[in-house]
């Protein structure tokens, strides 16, 4: 059994009440894929890999509860877009990805996440154009070394797209769930790191179809079902489709009315959720994945630091957002504090204390993320017996110096960058070491020959080539046609779409 000794670091240890205590000059011994011992002056055997963590902070790996990892090649185009424009120029362009493009996009997203200290990700994989697309995505995830809940997702697929957009009429072709069945029987993948989840947003389908799908995936062993949910003037309230007696047509209410509410649900965003929505989510112990970067730009105020919501953190789209959970911690703090200040400013008042605590933000990206995916007993904190998913920060870099010596947790949340991360360990394997990503080895269904070792340099060259080919296809598609289709499909009242007034 392989073993790793993290020697003489400052270890961020969660206490039973979720308070995080910094234990100085402490060792962490990893055996296989588990944390075997935490203490002082620990020793391994002659084969133990020793990593000197003097002057470093040892943190639980970060948990990203909402991400679309395939979108790497779409970076750079969404920064000034609103939701409808992003859906057209980003989300819909899985149409222009070949299976090999999906492989490189997925691998790039996984590696960027690992580089930033994410060790576990909920991948809302809305890329299912064919069984081959799915095979390539899982193969890339497996090769990367990240831990993943790969949420297999039915999607709206374009049939053709040039000046006009035509949508496939059959939303649930036979191959879609046949492929799911094969994956469900074959899981887990990647030596246990990758388990199958389910992503679902097709609540416009008949009730009996939705109920049948949920029963099927749960019977197949899926432990996590994730769904997008938001309330705003253009999304999240479709009375023409779901005239519930309560008048509340939100996703939580639909699931409740269908008898489908269990604690395996994970809601993404939930911006604008009503009191009733929050009660429905919380009573089933269902978490919300808040993605402050996306929500601030496209959806509304993040649902963090609230007593009526169980929250975690996600990246959502690394095609637009920094692929760092630490960045989302900061944005969550910023948005909550800004909102509280703005509300009091209208009343000509000033707060006595700050909104949101830094330790709370850290927990959103660690232990809360683990609980959101029902793995709180396995992940999210550094504790003996838990899976060895760990991130090591340099505490003496120009950005960390001073803060790390005063309060190591604050240093991580407020002052660290990706460049401060020296090691990332997932399942007891070093995936980033000496501040550099380790090469990955390809498996079956890869875009290149199985068994090849790929450095980041090789991956980046393939990503650039893939992006160029995708862009040629993208340029043949009229994005405005996609915007028009979505306005109709989402029953959008265009009088609600207004210009920003300076």
XYZ file of C-alpha atoms in Angstrom:
502
model
C 0.000 0.000 0.000
C 1.366 3.398 -0.995
C 1.742 6.065 1.665
C 2.427 9.800 1.862
C 3.585 11.792 4.888
C 2.788 15.497 4.929
C 5.313 16.669 7.493
C 5.244 19.687 9.802
C 2.487 21.756 8.209
C -0.249 23.945 9.630
C -3.295 21.706 9.259
C -6.806 23.170 9.023
C -8.895 20.771 11.099
C -12.681 20.946 11.424
C -14.100 20.576 14.914
C -17.495 18.945 15.668
C -19.194 22.366 15.548
C -17.591 23.148 12.134
C -15.153 25.605 13.657
C -11.806 25.253 11.863
C -8.760 25.024 14.099
C -5.266 25.564 12.689
C -2.942 22.910 14.118
C 0.683 24.079 13.746
C 3.662 21.764 13.248
C 1.405 18.827 12.502
C 1.839 15.765 10.303
C -0.738 13.956 8.176
C -0.062 10.330 7.249
C -1.914 8.954 4.221
C -2.104 5.227 3.580
C -3.668 4.151 0.328
C -6.534 6.545 -0.308
C -7.307 7.313 3.359
C -6.006 9.639 6.043
C -4.476 7.182 8.507
C -3.116 9.471 11.222
C -2.885 13.133 12.222
C -0.348 14.103 14.869
C 3.173 15.178 15.754
C 6.427 13.497 14.666
C 4.722 10.767 12.662
C 6.740 8.269 10.651
C 6.054 6.089 7.657
C 7.969 3.151 6.294
C 10.867 3.027 3.890
C 8.603 3.513 0.863
C 6.628 6.471 2.244
C 6.739 9.614 0.135
C 7.587 12.492 2.475
C 6.452 16.015 1.545
C 7.932 18.757 3.687
C 5.089 21.105 4.624
C 7.123 23.468 6.793
C 5.910 26.990 6.031
C 2.800 25.573 4.367
C -0.930 25.292 5.104
C -2.626 21.909 4.704
C -6.301 22.275 3.775
C -9.159 19.939 2.905
C -9.631 19.666 -0.838
C -12.296 21.971 -2.233
C -15.657 20.647 -3.407
C -17.354 22.180 -6.444
C -21.040 21.260 -6.462
C -21.999 22.648 -9.885
C -19.845 22.736 -13.014
C -20.103 22.136 -16.767
C -16.608 20.823 -17.345
C -16.804 20.329 -21.115
C -16.851 24.064 -21.938
C -13.087 24.788 -21.960
C -12.911 25.699 -25.657
C -15.635 28.349 -25.238
C -13.618 30.569 -22.917
C -13.400 34.292 -23.535
C -16.779 34.970 -25.123
C -19.284 35.383 -22.283
C -17.833 38.090 -20.055
C -20.300 40.794 -21.153
C -23.277 38.542 -21.845
C -26.572 38.088 -20.045
C -28.304 34.732 -19.561
C -30.010 34.450 -22.960
C -26.856 35.451 -24.818
C -24.762 32.945 -22.845
C -27.242 30.151 -23.521
C -26.944 30.845 -27.247
C -23.198 31.453 -27.509
C -22.179 28.851 -24.930
C -24.559 26.194 -23.694
C -26.148 25.440 -27.075
C -22.789 24.994 -28.790
C -22.282 21.490 -27.477
C -23.908 20.970 -30.895
C -20.541 21.897 -32.440
C -18.437 19.520 -30.343
C -17.324 16.196 -31.741
C -16.750 13.401 -29.204
C -13.006 14.150 -29.328
C -13.697 17.837 -28.694
C -15.652 16.792 -25.609
C -12.682 14.717 -24.452
C -10.259 17.654 -24.615
C -12.761 20.141 -23.177
C -13.592 17.834 -20.281
C -9.939 17.041 -19.595
C -9.059 20.739 -19.686
C -11.864 21.576 -17.246
C -10.844 18.797 -14.854
C -7.194 19.805 -14.887
C -7.944 23.498 -14.426
C -10.077 22.530 -11.420
C -7.324 20.382 -9.930
C -4.777 23.135 -10.485
C -6.987 25.453 -8.392
C -7.385 22.952 -5.553
C -10.728 21.391 -6.429
C -10.582 17.708 -5.583
C -14.273 16.815 -6.034
C -16.703 18.151 -8.627
C -20.372 17.674 -9.448
C -20.290 17.683 -13.228
C -23.680 18.656 -14.642
C -22.749 17.066 -17.957
C -25.190 18.576 -20.460
C -23.235 17.210 -23.423
C -25.219 14.119 -24.380
C -25.329 14.338 -28.167
C -24.374 10.675 -28.510
C -23.123 7.734 -26.449
C -19.638 8.519 -27.767
C -19.743 12.048 -26.360
C -20.493 10.604 -22.935
C -17.811 7.906 -23.179
C -15.184 10.515 -24.052
C -16.223 12.769 -21.169
C -16.003 9.986 -18.610
C -12.681 8.821 -20.042
C -11.215 12.322 -19.706
C -12.532 12.668 -16.158
C -11.042 9.310 -15.246
C -7.631 10.199 -16.704
C -7.499 13.574 -14.957
C -7.505 12.053 -11.476
C -10.277 14.258 -10.086
C -13.120 12.895 -7.949
C -16.451 13.418 -9.694
C -20.165 12.870 -9.533
C -20.767 12.655 -13.279
C -24.380 13.754 -13.661
C -25.664 12.219 -16.876
C -28.070 14.750 -18.370
C -30.766 14.669 -21.079
C -30.408 17.824 -23.177
C -32.206 19.779 -25.866
C -30.286 18.837 -29.012
C -30.076 20.881 -32.179
C -30.868 19.003 -35.389
C -29.420 21.731 -37.605
C -28.174 25.251 -37.027
C -27.097 27.821 -39.596
C -29.217 30.934 -40.159
C -32.072 29.089 -38.466
C -32.120 26.660 -35.536
C -33.993 23.368 -35.720
C -34.400 21.275 -32.564
C -34.610 17.492 -32.414
C -38.223 16.598 -31.743
C -37.449 13.440 -29.783
C -36.177 14.738 -26.436
C -35.667 11.245 -25.022
C -34.360 8.986 -27.830
C -34.008 5.292 -27.001
C -30.197 5.413 -26.922
C -30.226 8.063 -24.188
C -31.457 5.899 -21.342
C -29.947 2.742 -22.834
C -26.566 4.447 -22.453
C -27.480 5.483 -18.929
C -28.337 1.872 -18.068
C -24.936 0.661 -19.299
C -23.123 3.312 -17.282
C -25.151 2.607 -14.171
C -24.198 -1.069 -14.332
C -20.515 -0.280 -14.996
C -20.000 2.396 -12.339
C -18.015 3.471 -10.392
C -15.183 4.492 -12.687
C -11.618 5.625 -12.037
C -10.941 3.168 -9.209
C -14.007 4.400 -7.381
C -13.431 8.152 -7.798
C -16.211 8.681 -10.344
C -19.796 7.760 -9.584
C -22.844 8.322 -11.700
C -25.344 11.053 -10.906
C -28.242 12.437 -12.907
C -28.874 15.950 -14.166
C -32.440 16.870 -15.074
C -34.174 20.062 -16.213
C -36.983 18.652 -18.410
C -39.900 19.456 -16.137
C -41.951 20.397 -19.194
C -42.350 16.662 -19.890
C -45.552 14.944 -18.730
C -45.681 14.114 -15.030
C -45.691 10.367 -15.632
C -42.526 10.630 -17.719
C -40.707 12.692 -15.079
C -41.771 10.364 -12.275
C -40.754 7.322 -14.300
C -37.300 8.752 -14.973
C -36.670 9.609 -11.331
C -37.767 6.145 -10.238
C -35.544 4.552 -12.871
C -32.359 6.422 -11.999
C -32.848 5.922 -8.263
C -33.440 2.207 -8.765
C -30.216 2.101 -10.820
C -28.230 3.280 -7.798
C -27.891 7.009 -8.475
C -27.320 8.842 -5.188
C -27.435 12.438 -6.461
C -29.878 14.190 -8.801
C -29.112 17.794 -9.685
C -31.283 20.409 -11.346
C -31.067 24.072 -12.315
C -33.549 26.256 -10.453
C -33.969 30.007 -10.501
C -36.739 32.545 -10.177
C -36.493 35.769 -12.099
C -38.745 37.640 -14.543
C -37.605 35.504 -17.493
C -36.974 32.058 -15.988
C -38.206 29.654 -13.366
C -41.957 30.290 -13.445
C -43.837 28.526 -16.233
C -47.552 28.609 -15.354
C -48.573 27.383 -18.825
C -46.764 24.125 -18.168
C -47.418 23.497 -14.473
C -50.639 25.104 -13.189
C -50.228 23.770 -9.632
C -53.035 24.488 -7.191
C -50.638 26.382 -4.968
C -49.750 28.744 -7.772
C -46.101 28.057 -6.982
C -44.635 26.539 -10.120
C -41.010 26.336 -9.016
C -38.890 23.214 -9.353
C -39.098 22.366 -5.614
C -42.891 22.663 -5.749
C -43.142 20.510 -8.859
C -40.985 17.806 -7.262
C -43.059 18.002 -4.085
C -46.339 17.702 -5.993
C -44.990 14.692 -7.918
C -43.927 12.934 -4.724
C -40.280 12.942 -5.786
C -38.661 14.849 -2.936
C -35.836 12.921 -1.262
C -32.521 13.977 0.264
C -30.637 13.104 -2.941
C -31.601 16.395 -4.623
C -29.100 19.190 -5.308
C -30.449 22.501 -6.632
C -28.199 24.839 -8.610
C -28.548 28.605 -8.044
C -32.058 28.968 -6.532
C -31.819 32.744 -6.980
C -35.083 34.465 -6.171
C -36.412 31.444 -4.274
C -39.470 32.181 -2.178
C -39.883 31.326 1.487
C -41.948 28.303 0.449
C -39.220 27.175 -1.975
C -36.593 27.394 0.756
C -38.745 25.462 3.195
C -39.296 22.692 0.649
C -35.576 22.399 -0.091
C -34.427 22.529 3.506
C -36.953 20.100 4.971
C -35.614 17.379 2.649
C -32.009 18.234 3.579
C -31.390 19.328 -0.015
C -28.546 21.753 -0.623
C -28.225 24.626 -3.054
C -25.092 24.998 -5.132
C -24.481 28.738 -5.265
C -22.232 30.027 -8.031
C -21.676 33.692 -7.120
C -19.806 34.619 -10.292
C -22.579 33.453 -12.629
C -25.375 34.600 -10.381
C -23.996 38.119 -10.048
C -23.765 38.419 -13.825
C -26.795 36.511 -15.079
C -29.241 35.298 -12.418
C -29.528 37.321 -9.215
C -28.234 37.401 -5.656
C -26.426 34.255 -4.433
C -28.251 32.287 -1.736
C -25.361 32.213 0.731
C -25.165 33.073 4.457
C -28.886 32.516 4.980
C -30.479 30.609 7.837
C -33.195 29.155 5.599
C -30.902 27.650 2.932
C -28.341 24.845 3.037
C -25.636 26.182 0.731
C -22.485 24.989 -1.005
C -20.340 26.482 -3.784
C -19.859 25.786 -7.484
C -18.013 27.264 -10.445
C -20.764 26.706 -13.054
C -19.036 27.782 -16.277
C -15.244 27.996 -16.401
C -15.830 29.269 -19.924
C -16.590 32.546 -18.142
C -15.638 32.238 -14.470
C -12.326 31.607 -12.686
C -12.065 27.898 -11.958
C -11.356 28.469 -8.267
C -13.640 27.684 -5.340
C -11.591 30.137 -3.270
C -12.605 32.885 -5.719
C -16.249 31.885 -5.224
C -15.796 32.086 -1.446
C -14.650 35.692 -1.851
C -17.469 36.570 -4.224
C -20.012 35.033 -1.857
C -18.696 37.202 0.964
C -18.577 40.281 -1.246
C -22.105 39.898 -2.604
C -23.657 39.223 0.831
C -21.872 42.174 2.380
C -22.677 44.489 -0.507
C -26.370 43.599 -0.363
C -26.587 44.160 3.393
C -24.798 47.503 3.074
C -27.015 48.603 0.188
C -30.210 47.723 2.046
C -29.145 49.712 5.114
C -27.906 52.592 2.983
C -31.450 53.064 1.665
C -32.547 53.497 5.294
C -29.695 55.890 6.127
C -28.295 53.306 8.548
C -24.996 51.485 9.026
C -24.333 47.887 10.201
C -22.734 47.163 13.566
C -21.119 43.995 12.243
C -20.151 42.430 8.940
C -22.406 40.059 6.975
C -20.962 36.578 6.466
C -17.901 35.205 8.239
C -14.749 34.048 6.496
C -14.900 30.676 8.234
C -18.447 30.219 6.931
C -17.218 30.894 3.401
C -14.454 28.306 3.823
C -17.002 25.751 4.981
C -19.193 26.430 1.947
C -16.374 25.115 -0.232
C -15.358 22.196 1.979
C -17.566 20.424 4.523
C -20.841 21.894 3.209
C -19.941 20.704 -0.288
C -19.351 17.204 1.060
C -22.719 17.221 2.814
C -24.425 18.518 -0.312
C -23.350 15.394 -2.199
C -24.073 13.146 0.809
C -20.403 12.402 1.457
C -19.898 14.414 4.634
C -18.601 11.313 6.388
C -15.962 10.779 3.680
C -14.900 14.213 2.413
C -14.774 17.913 3.238
C -12.446 17.890 6.225
C -9.089 16.493 7.288
C -9.866 13.683 9.713
C -8.563 10.199 10.357
C -10.411 7.650 8.253
C -11.624 10.100 5.631
C -10.594 9.988 1.987
C -7.253 11.660 1.347
C -8.280 14.722 -0.687
C -5.933 17.513 0.398
C -4.574 20.849 -0.846
C -1.277 22.355 0.336
C -0.644 26.129 0.191
C 2.646 27.994 0.353
C 2.357 30.210 3.445
C 5.383 32.377 2.654
C 4.535 33.660 -0.843
C 4.239 37.424 -1.402
C 0.433 37.216 -1.219
C 0.250 34.902 1.806
C 3.032 36.242 4.013
C 1.773 37.894 7.188
C -1.798 36.662 6.823
C -0.750 33.004 6.994
C 1.127 33.588 10.241
C -1.782 35.510 11.792
C -4.743 33.386 10.645
C -4.078 30.527 8.187
C -7.734 30.114 7.239
C -8.094 33.804 6.415
C -4.894 33.573 4.384
C -6.415 30.813 2.229
C -9.791 32.497 1.725
C -8.721 36.124 1.351
C -5.139 36.097 0.103
C -4.291 32.880 -1.758
C -4.121 32.320 -5.498
C -3.766 29.244 -7.675
C -0.018 29.956 -7.775
C 0.212 29.384 -4.015
C -0.993 25.787 -4.304
C 2.026 23.487 -4.213
C 0.294 20.105 -3.880
C -3.113 18.671 -4.662
C -3.818 15.129 -3.506
C -6.903 13.197 -4.604
C -7.691 9.734 -3.308
C -4.157 9.487 -1.934
C -2.485 10.333 -5.268
C -0.502 13.533 -5.902
C -2.110 15.209 -8.924
C -0.262 18.509 -8.534
C 3.187 18.604 -6.975
C 5.925 21.190 -6.761
C 3.366 23.786 -7.973
C 2.878 21.913 -11.287
C 0.192 19.565 -12.574
C 1.350 15.992 -12.933
C 1.056 14.282 -16.346
C -2.079 12.201 -16.876
C -2.396 8.749 -18.421
C -5.082 8.055 -20.999
C -7.580 5.246 -20.608
C -10.130 3.603 -22.880
C -12.258 5.825 -25.138
C -9.637 8.602 -25.017
C -9.113 10.944 -27.965
C -5.627 9.450 -28.360
C -4.125 5.991 -27.901
C -4.840 4.317 -24.568
C -1.946 4.305 -22.111
C -0.282 7.513 -23.288
C 1.166 9.932 -20.750
C 0.048 13.489 -21.457
C 1.738 16.557 -20.014
C -0.190 19.812 -19.744
C 1.789 21.073 -22.741
C 0.369 18.263 -24.880
C -3.148 18.792 -23.522
C -2.979 22.539 -24.203
C -1.881 22.028 -27.823
C -4.798 19.693 -28.446
C -7.182 22.138 -26.785
C -6.026 24.963 -29.031
C -6.475 22.822 -32.133
C -9.897 21.656 -30.959
C -10.976 25.239 -30.187
C -10.014 26.360 -33.697
C -12.124 23.640 -35.308
C -15.083 24.337 -33.029
C -14.858 28.052 -33.791
C -15.114 27.382 -37.536
C -18.376 25.544 -36.900
C -19.634 28.149 -34.409
C -19.242 30.905 -36.995
C -21.756 29.162 -39.246
C -24.455 29.337 -36.544
C -26.740 32.301 -35.990
C -26.814 32.842 -32.222
C -29.789 35.191 -32.524
C -31.824 32.287 -33.873
C -31.050 30.408 -30.663
C -32.017 33.429 -28.549
C -35.330 33.639 -30.410
C -35.992 29.943 -29.871
C -35.326 30.250 -26.139
C -37.624 33.249 -25.772
C -40.410 31.128 -27.194
C -39.518 27.909 -25.332
C -39.194 29.701 -21.985
C -42.439 31.692 -22.461
C -40.494 34.903 -21.938
C -42.453 38.114 -21.679
C -40.204 40.425 -23.677
C -41.586 43.457 -21.868
C -39.512 42.219 -18.915
C -36.292 42.615 -20.922
C -35.073 46.173 -20.439
C -31.980 48.220 -21.143
C -29.646 49.185 -18.335
C -30.015 52.864 -17.477
C -26.865 54.604 -16.217
